């Protein structure tokens, strides 16, 4: 058990809909990352938050948005869903040395999104 | 920009075979290097790391040595088990504090 909790584990929805994925980081971790993993197993970095503020942005579509709340949990919002958005979405939290990343990430089990 | 290149999979081996999964990197400065493993149905977990040249990371019988001269961090294990079947990701922490993953290598071990 990594200590990172993601909900829901599975989600099936239709094109054009909107969903919210939730992540609770490990106790004490201030950084939260979101990744998308497609069927061909590649990991795409979406976005990172540190202590409530956006820290880094990757290949995140404009239809997607995220935030980190004062209690450090994070939500990833996916809207106007398309078939190609079907994927595993992982949240990770990290050990940081002050504000610096250490590269040591703890991943949740993922939320599997299926868009029909 | 910084990047990580891994050997393409899938890699299929028999139990007790020797394993090497190649990883090379491109980066400015001296990044920290990592191997993560993803078992079926699970999230990634850190397997081992090395933070400077010539460091050897090791865990669960796996080893990888940080080779600055060849910009490589190959993963090795002397005798694989069926339970090692998973996807393995090489990663680096760049000087700009970004974590960059390779594309992953799927490993299947036959009993």
PDB file of C-alpha atoms in Angstrom:
ATOM      1  CA  UNK A   1       0.000   0.000   0.000  1.00  0.00           C
ATOM      2  CA  UNK A   2       1.591   3.264  -1.203  1.00  0.00           C
ATOM      3  CA  UNK A   3      -0.568   5.466   1.025  1.00  0.00           C
ATOM      4  CA  UNK A   4      -1.983   7.322  -1.989  1.00  0.00           C
ATOM      5  CA  UNK A   5      -5.733   6.860  -2.434  1.00  0.00           C
ATOM      6  CA  UNK A   6      -7.562   7.383  -5.702  1.00  0.00           C
ATOM      7  CA  UNK A   7     -11.290   7.290  -6.342  1.00  0.00           C
ATOM      8  CA  UNK A   8     -13.151   6.013  -8.222  1.00  0.00           C
ATOM      9  CA  UNK A   9     -11.231   2.917  -9.315  1.00  0.00           C
ATOM     10  CA  UNK A  10     -13.375   2.459 -12.394  1.00  0.00           C
ATOM     11  CA  UNK A  11     -15.585   4.865 -14.289  1.00  0.00           C
ATOM     12  CA  UNK A  12     -17.623   4.378 -17.437  1.00  0.00           C
ATOM     13  CA  UNK A  13     -19.195   7.360 -19.113  1.00  0.00           C
ATOM     14  CA  UNK A  14     -20.298   8.685 -22.481  1.00  0.00           C
ATOM     15  CA  UNK A  15     -18.684  11.077 -24.907  1.00  0.00           C
ATOM     16  CA  UNK A  16     -19.324  14.726 -24.102  1.00  0.00           C
ATOM     17  CA  UNK A  17     -19.661  14.105 -20.375  1.00  0.00           C
ATOM     18  CA  UNK A  18     -17.581  15.455 -17.507  1.00  0.00           C
ATOM     19  CA  UNK A  19     -15.935  13.463 -14.699  1.00  0.00           C
ATOM     20  CA  UNK A  20     -13.906  14.247 -11.602  1.00  0.00           C
ATOM     21  CA  UNK A  21     -11.112  12.029 -10.306  1.00  0.00           C
ATOM     22  CA  UNK A  22      -9.975  12.390  -6.739  1.00  0.00           C
ATOM     23  CA  UNK A  23      -6.628  11.793  -5.081  1.00  0.00           C
ATOM     24  CA  UNK A  24      -5.509  11.832  -1.454  1.00  0.00           C
ATOM     25  CA  UNK A  25      -1.712  11.955  -1.129  1.00  0.00           C
ATOM     26  CA  UNK A  26       0.423  10.224   1.471  1.00  0.00           C
ATOM     27  CA  UNK A  27       0.337  11.897   4.838  1.00  0.00           C
ATOM     28  CA  UNK A  28       2.846  14.733   4.846  1.00  0.00           C
ATOM     29  CA  UNK A  29       3.487  14.834   1.096  1.00  0.00           C
ATOM     30  CA  UNK A  30       2.916  18.315  -0.317  1.00  0.00           C
ATOM     31  CA  UNK A  31       3.355  17.490  -4.008  1.00  0.00           C
ATOM     32  CA  UNK A  32       0.737  15.779  -6.138  1.00  0.00           C
ATOM     33  CA  UNK A  33       1.228  14.678  -9.737  1.00  0.00           C
ATOM     34  CA  UNK A  34      -1.281  13.470 -12.321  1.00  0.00           C
ATOM     35  CA  UNK A  35      -0.354  11.070 -15.117  1.00  0.00           C
ATOM     36  CA  UNK A  36      -2.299   9.497 -17.947  1.00  0.00           C
ATOM     37  CA  UNK A  37      -1.405   5.956 -19.009  1.00  0.00           C
ATOM     38  CA  UNK A  38      -2.706   4.809 -22.361  1.00  0.00           C
ATOM     39  CA  UNK A  39      -3.217   1.228 -23.549  1.00  0.00           C
ATOM     40  CA  UNK A  40       0.240   1.142 -25.077  1.00  0.00           C
ATOM     41  CA  UNK A  41       1.509   1.652 -21.488  1.00  0.00           C
ATOM     42  CA  UNK A  42       3.165   5.055 -22.023  1.00  0.00           C
ATOM     43  CA  UNK A  43       2.989   7.493 -19.108  1.00  0.00           C
ATOM     44  CA  UNK A  44       2.091  11.066 -19.960  1.00  0.00           C
ATOM     45  CA  UNK A  45       2.714  13.714 -17.318  1.00  0.00           C
ATOM     46  CA  UNK A  46      -0.281  16.020 -16.988  1.00  0.00           C
ATOM     47  CA  UNK A  47       0.292  18.408 -14.102  1.00  0.00           C
ATOM     48  CA  UNK A  48       1.963  18.845 -10.698  1.00  0.00           C
ATOM     49  CA  UNK A  49       0.814  20.781  -7.649  1.00  0.00           C
ATOM     50  CA  UNK A  50       2.884  21.740  -4.645  1.00  0.00           C
ATOM     51  CA  UNK A  51       1.114  22.838  -1.476  1.00  0.00           C
ATOM     52  CA  UNK A  52      -1.920  24.108  -3.358  1.00  0.00           C
ATOM     53  CA  UNK A  53      -0.113  25.857  -6.206  1.00  0.00           C
ATOM     54  CA  UNK A  54       0.463  24.664  -9.743  1.00  0.00           C
ATOM     55  CA  UNK A  55       4.135  23.743 -10.050  1.00  0.00           C
ATOM     56  CA  UNK A  56       4.556  22.239 -13.509  1.00  0.00           C
ATOM     57  CA  UNK A  57       2.396  21.535 -16.502  1.00  0.00           C
ATOM     58  CA  UNK A  58       2.815  18.748 -19.010  1.00  0.00           C
ATOM     59  CA  UNK A  59       0.688  17.572 -21.900  1.00  0.00           C
ATOM     60  CA  UNK A  60      -2.618  18.488 -20.310  1.00  0.00           C
ATOM     61  CA  UNK A  61      -5.474  19.281 -22.675  1.00  0.00           C
ATOM     62  CA  UNK A  62      -7.478  22.483 -22.266  1.00  0.00           C
ATOM     63  CA  UNK A  63     -10.548  20.291 -21.578  1.00  0.00           C
ATOM     64  CA  UNK A  64      -8.771  19.002 -18.462  1.00  0.00           C
ATOM     65  CA  UNK A  65      -8.156  20.945 -15.281  1.00  0.00           C
ATOM     66  CA  UNK A  66      -6.920  20.161 -11.803  1.00  0.00           C
ATOM     67  CA  UNK A  67      -6.587  21.710  -8.407  1.00  0.00           C
ATOM     68  CA  UNK A  68      -5.115  20.943  -5.011  1.00  0.00           C
ATOM     69  CA  UNK A  69      -7.128  21.892  -1.955  1.00  0.00           C
ATOM     70  CA  UNK A  70      -5.944  23.218   1.433  1.00  0.00           C
ATOM     71  CA  UNK A  71      -6.130  19.700   2.897  1.00  0.00           C
ATOM     72  CA  UNK A  72      -3.758  18.673   0.057  1.00  0.00           C
ATOM     73  CA  UNK A  73      -6.144  16.342  -1.729  1.00  0.00           C
ATOM     74  CA  UNK A  74      -6.365  16.931  -5.451  1.00  0.00           C
ATOM     75  CA  UNK A  75      -8.995  16.599  -8.137  1.00  0.00           C
ATOM     76  CA  UNK A  76      -8.591  16.149 -11.882  1.00  0.00           C
ATOM     77  CA  UNK A  77     -11.559  17.327 -13.929  1.00  0.00           C
ATOM     78  CA  UNK A  78     -12.036  15.956 -17.421  1.00  0.00           C
ATOM     79  CA  UNK A  79     -14.733  17.564 -19.578  1.00  0.00           C
ATOM     80  CA  UNK A  80     -16.198  17.166 -23.061  1.00  0.00           C
ATOM     81  CA  UNK A  81     -14.900  13.631 -22.972  1.00  0.00           C
ATOM     82  CA  UNK A  82     -13.820  11.901 -26.154  1.00  0.00           C
ATOM     83  CA  UNK A  83     -13.224   8.229 -26.908  1.00  0.00           C
ATOM     84  CA  UNK A  84      -9.494   8.874 -26.889  1.00  0.00           C
ATOM     85  CA  UNK A  85      -9.609   9.993 -23.254  1.00  0.00           C
ATOM     86  CA  UNK A  86     -10.140   6.384 -22.195  1.00  0.00           C
ATOM     87  CA  UNK A  87      -7.080   5.554 -20.109  1.00  0.00           C
ATOM     88  CA  UNK A  88      -5.722   4.910 -16.648  1.00  0.00           C
ATOM     89  CA  UNK A  89      -5.221   8.102 -14.681  1.00  0.00           C
ATOM     90  CA  UNK A  90      -2.640   7.921 -11.930  1.00  0.00           C
ATOM     91  CA  UNK A  91      -2.038  10.249  -9.075  1.00  0.00           C
ATOM     92  CA  UNK A  92       1.299  10.263  -7.290  1.00  0.00           C
ATOM     93  CA  UNK A  93       2.638  12.142  -4.320  1.00  0.00           C
ATOM     94  CA  UNK A  94       6.250  12.728  -3.585  1.00  0.00           C
ATOM     95  CA  UNK A  95       8.889  13.172  -1.027  1.00  0.00           C
ATOM     96  CA  UNK A  96      10.308  16.640  -1.411  1.00  0.00           C
ATOM     97  CA  UNK A  97      13.417  18.224   0.026  1.00  0.00           C
ATOM     98  CA  UNK A  98      12.056  21.632   0.802  1.00  0.00           C
ATOM     99  CA  UNK A  99      10.468  22.664  -2.484  1.00  0.00           C
ATOM    100  CA  UNK A 100      12.797  20.505  -4.581  1.00  0.00           C
ATOM    101  CA  UNK A 101      11.589  17.286  -6.160  1.00  0.00           C
ATOM    102  CA  UNK A 102      13.509  14.164  -5.142  1.00  0.00           C
ATOM    103  CA  UNK A 103      12.186  11.934  -7.923  1.00  0.00           C
ATOM    104  CA  UNK A 104      10.721   9.472  -5.426  1.00  0.00           C
ATOM    105  CA  UNK A 105       7.062   9.164  -6.302  1.00  0.00           C
ATOM    106  CA  UNK A 106       4.367   7.105  -4.578  1.00  0.00           C
ATOM    107  CA  UNK A 107       1.601   6.133  -6.963  1.00  0.00           C
ATOM    108  CA  UNK A 108      -2.017   5.336  -6.303  1.00  0.00           C
ATOM    109  CA  UNK A 109      -3.668   2.353  -7.976  1.00  0.00           C
ATOM    110  CA  UNK A 110      -5.207   4.531 -10.642  1.00  0.00           C
ATOM    111  CA  UNK A 111      -8.664   5.392 -11.931  1.00  0.00           C
ATOM    112  CA  UNK A 112      -9.628   3.547 -15.091  1.00  0.00           C
ATOM    113  CA  UNK A 113     -11.800   5.739 -17.296  1.00  0.00           C
ATOM    114  CA  UNK A 114     -13.768   4.240 -20.156  1.00  0.00           C
ATOM    115  CA  UNK A 115     -15.528   6.612 -22.535  1.00  0.00           C
ATOM    116  CA  UNK A 116     -18.190   4.992 -24.704  1.00  0.00           C
TER     117      UNK A 116
ATOM    118  CA  UNK B   1      15.543  18.595 -23.798  1.00  0.00           C
ATOM    119  CA  UNK B   2      16.110  15.859 -21.243  1.00  0.00           C
ATOM    120  CA  UNK B   3      14.895  12.394 -22.209  1.00  0.00           C
ATOM    121  CA  UNK B   4      15.014   8.702 -21.341  1.00  0.00           C
ATOM    122  CA  UNK B   5      15.189   5.886 -23.883  1.00  0.00           C
ATOM    123  CA  UNK B   6      14.420   2.300 -22.962  1.00  0.00           C
ATOM    124  CA  UNK B   7      14.658  -0.890 -24.954  1.00  0.00           C
ATOM    125  CA  UNK B   8      11.407  -1.845 -26.611  1.00  0.00           C
ATOM    126  CA  UNK B   9       9.468  -4.766 -25.249  1.00  0.00           C
ATOM    127  CA  UNK B  10       8.007  -7.110 -24.684  1.00  0.00           C
ATOM    128  CA  UNK B  11      10.890  -9.084 -23.242  1.00  0.00           C
ATOM    129  CA  UNK B  12      10.113 -12.757 -22.636  1.00  0.00           C
ATOM    130  CA  UNK B  13      12.470 -14.941 -20.604  1.00  0.00           C
ATOM    131  CA  UNK B  14      12.399 -18.308 -18.903  1.00  0.00           C
ATOM    132  CA  UNK B  15      12.540 -18.530 -15.127  1.00  0.00           C
ATOM    133  CA  UNK B  16      16.093 -18.266 -13.725  1.00  0.00           C
ATOM    134  CA  UNK B  17      17.382 -16.497 -16.855  1.00  0.00           C
ATOM    135  CA  UNK B  18      19.606 -13.400 -16.664  1.00  0.00           C
ATOM    136  CA  UNK B  19      17.826 -10.120 -17.275  1.00  0.00           C
ATOM    137  CA  UNK B  20      19.073  -6.868 -18.763  1.00  0.00           C
ATOM    138  CA  UNK B  21      16.778  -3.985 -19.646  1.00  0.00           C
ATOM    139  CA  UNK B  22      18.668  -1.159 -21.316  1.00  0.00           C
ATOM    140  CA  UNK B  23      18.142   2.488 -20.410  1.00  0.00           C
ATOM    141  CA  UNK B  24      20.035   5.507 -21.713  1.00  0.00           C
ATOM    142  CA  UNK B  25      19.425   9.150 -20.974  1.00  0.00           C
ATOM    143  CA  UNK B  26      20.064  12.614 -22.317  1.00  0.00           C
ATOM    144  CA  UNK B  27      20.322  15.367 -19.749  1.00  0.00           C
ATOM    145  CA  UNK B  28      22.273  18.449 -18.798  1.00  0.00           C
ATOM    146  CA  UNK B  29      24.264  18.114 -15.630  1.00  0.00           C
ATOM    147  CA  UNK B  30      24.061  14.996 -13.499  1.00  0.00           C
ATOM    148  CA  UNK B  31      20.491  13.822 -13.012  1.00  0.00           C
ATOM    149  CA  UNK B  32      19.328  11.322 -10.423  1.00  0.00           C
ATOM    150  CA  UNK B  33      18.235   8.068 -12.046  1.00  0.00           C
ATOM    151  CA  UNK B  34      15.466   5.660 -11.100  1.00  0.00           C
ATOM    152  CA  UNK B  35      13.811   2.380 -12.010  1.00  0.00           C
ATOM    153  CA  UNK B  36      10.120   1.994 -11.276  1.00  0.00           C
ATOM    154  CA  UNK B  37       8.105  -1.233 -11.610  1.00  0.00           C
ATOM    155  CA  UNK B  38       4.394  -1.631 -12.347  1.00  0.00           C
ATOM    156  CA  UNK B  39       2.912  -5.025 -11.475  1.00  0.00           C
ATOM    157  CA  UNK B  40      -0.346  -6.023 -13.199  1.00  0.00           C
ATOM    158  CA  UNK B  41      -3.294  -3.969 -11.978  1.00  0.00           C
ATOM    159  CA  UNK B  42      -1.181  -1.725  -9.764  1.00  0.00           C
ATOM    160  CA  UNK B  43       0.424   1.689  -9.778  1.00  0.00           C
ATOM    161  CA  UNK B  44       4.130   2.241 -10.278  1.00  0.00           C
ATOM    162  CA  UNK B  45       6.465   1.757  -7.354  1.00  0.00           C
ATOM    163  CA  UNK B  46      10.065   2.774  -6.920  1.00  0.00           C
ATOM    164  CA  UNK B  47      12.425  -0.184  -7.397  1.00  0.00           C
ATOM    165  CA  UNK B  48      15.836   1.444  -7.040  1.00  0.00           C
ATOM    166  CA  UNK B  49      17.703   4.701  -7.552  1.00  0.00           C
ATOM    167  CA  UNK B  50      21.156   6.216  -7.964  1.00  0.00           C
ATOM    168  CA  UNK B  51      21.994   9.843  -7.412  1.00  0.00           C
ATOM    169  CA  UNK B  52      25.552  10.201  -8.734  1.00  0.00           C
ATOM    170  CA  UNK B  53      27.985   8.664 -11.182  1.00  0.00           C
ATOM    171  CA  UNK B  54      29.186   5.117 -10.388  1.00  0.00           C
ATOM    172  CA  UNK B  55      26.482   4.672  -7.730  1.00  0.00           C
ATOM    173  CA  UNK B  56      24.813   1.273  -7.796  1.00  0.00           C
ATOM    174  CA  UNK B  57      21.170   1.023  -6.818  1.00  0.00           C
ATOM    175  CA  UNK B  58      19.859  -2.361  -5.733  1.00  0.00           C
ATOM    176  CA  UNK B  59      16.648  -3.895  -4.440  1.00  0.00           C
ATOM    177  CA  UNK B  60      14.908  -7.317  -4.592  1.00  0.00           C
ATOM    178  CA  UNK B  61      17.863  -8.794  -6.507  1.00  0.00           C
ATOM    179  CA  UNK B  62      17.772  -6.069  -9.156  1.00  0.00           C
ATOM    180  CA  UNK B  63      20.764  -3.800  -9.731  1.00  0.00           C
ATOM    181  CA  UNK B  64      21.573  -0.791 -11.902  1.00  0.00           C
ATOM    182  CA  UNK B  65      24.777   1.253 -12.086  1.00  0.00           C
ATOM    183  CA  UNK B  66      24.884   4.950 -12.996  1.00  0.00           C
ATOM    184  CA  UNK B  67      27.338   5.148 -15.909  1.00  0.00           C
ATOM    185  CA  UNK B  68      28.132   8.766 -16.769  1.00  0.00           C
ATOM    186  CA  UNK B  69      30.521   7.915 -19.604  1.00  0.00           C
ATOM    187  CA  UNK B  70      27.851   5.963 -21.481  1.00  0.00           C
ATOM    188  CA  UNK B  71      24.853   7.897 -20.066  1.00  0.00           C
ATOM    189  CA  UNK B  72      23.250   4.602 -19.140  1.00  0.00           C
ATOM    190  CA  UNK B  73      21.428   2.989 -16.221  1.00  0.00           C
ATOM    191  CA  UNK B  74      20.743  -0.583 -17.310  1.00  0.00           C
ATOM    192  CA  UNK B  75      18.625  -2.799 -15.059  1.00  0.00           C
ATOM    193  CA  UNK B  76      19.947  -6.309 -14.339  1.00  0.00           C
ATOM    194  CA  UNK B  77      18.931  -9.366 -12.362  1.00  0.00           C
ATOM    195  CA  UNK B  78      20.834 -12.598 -12.217  1.00  0.00           C
ATOM    196  CA  UNK B  79      17.924 -15.023 -11.977  1.00  0.00           C
ATOM    197  CA  UNK B  80      14.389 -13.874 -12.749  1.00  0.00           C
ATOM    198  CA  UNK B  81      11.219 -15.351 -11.290  1.00  0.00           C
ATOM    199  CA  UNK B  82       7.671 -15.518 -12.609  1.00  0.00           C
ATOM    200  CA  UNK B  83       6.755 -12.893  -9.991  1.00  0.00           C
ATOM    201  CA  UNK B  84       9.077 -10.394 -11.742  1.00  0.00           C
ATOM    202  CA  UNK B  85       6.654 -10.185 -14.665  1.00  0.00           C
ATOM    203  CA  UNK B  86       5.739  -6.494 -14.848  1.00  0.00           C
ATOM    204  CA  UNK B  87       6.370  -3.280 -16.752  1.00  0.00           C
ATOM    205  CA  UNK B  88       9.639  -1.534 -15.883  1.00  0.00           C
ATOM    206  CA  UNK B  89      10.136   2.219 -16.282  1.00  0.00           C
ATOM    207  CA  UNK B  90      13.441   4.055 -16.272  1.00  0.00           C
ATOM    208  CA  UNK B  91      13.240   7.683 -15.113  1.00  0.00           C
ATOM    209  CA  UNK B  92      15.404  10.690 -14.375  1.00  0.00           C
ATOM    210  CA  UNK B  93      15.136  13.781 -12.212  1.00  0.00           C
ATOM    211  CA  UNK B  94      16.468  16.631 -14.268  1.00  0.00           C
ATOM    212  CA  UNK B  95      18.410  19.684 -13.129  1.00  0.00           C
ATOM    213  CA  UNK B  96      15.165  21.623 -13.675  1.00  0.00           C
ATOM    214  CA  UNK B  97      13.533  19.350 -11.092  1.00  0.00           C
ATOM    215  CA  UNK B  98      11.358  17.564 -13.659  1.00  0.00           C
ATOM    216  CA  UNK B  99      10.717  13.821 -13.448  1.00  0.00           C
ATOM    217  CA  UNK B 100      10.941  12.235 -16.894  1.00  0.00           C
ATOM    218  CA  UNK B 101       9.889   8.622 -17.548  1.00  0.00           C
ATOM    219  CA  UNK B 102      10.865   6.301 -20.355  1.00  0.00           C
ATOM    220  CA  UNK B 103       8.207   4.489 -22.346  1.00  0.00           C
ATOM    221  CA  UNK B 104       8.334   1.332 -20.240  1.00  0.00           C
ATOM    222  CA  UNK B 105       9.436  -2.234 -21.015  1.00  0.00           C
ATOM    223  CA  UNK B 106       7.055  -5.136 -20.481  1.00  0.00           C
ATOM    224  CA  UNK B 107       8.753  -8.225 -19.034  1.00  0.00           C
ATOM    225  CA  UNK B 108       7.134 -11.678 -19.105  1.00  0.00           C
ATOM    226  CA  UNK B 109       8.734 -14.655 -17.367  1.00  0.00           C
ATOM    227  CA  UNK B 110       7.790 -18.207 -18.421  1.00  0.00           C
ATOM    228  CA  UNK B 111       7.730 -20.894 -15.703  1.00  0.00           C
TER     229      UNK B 111
END
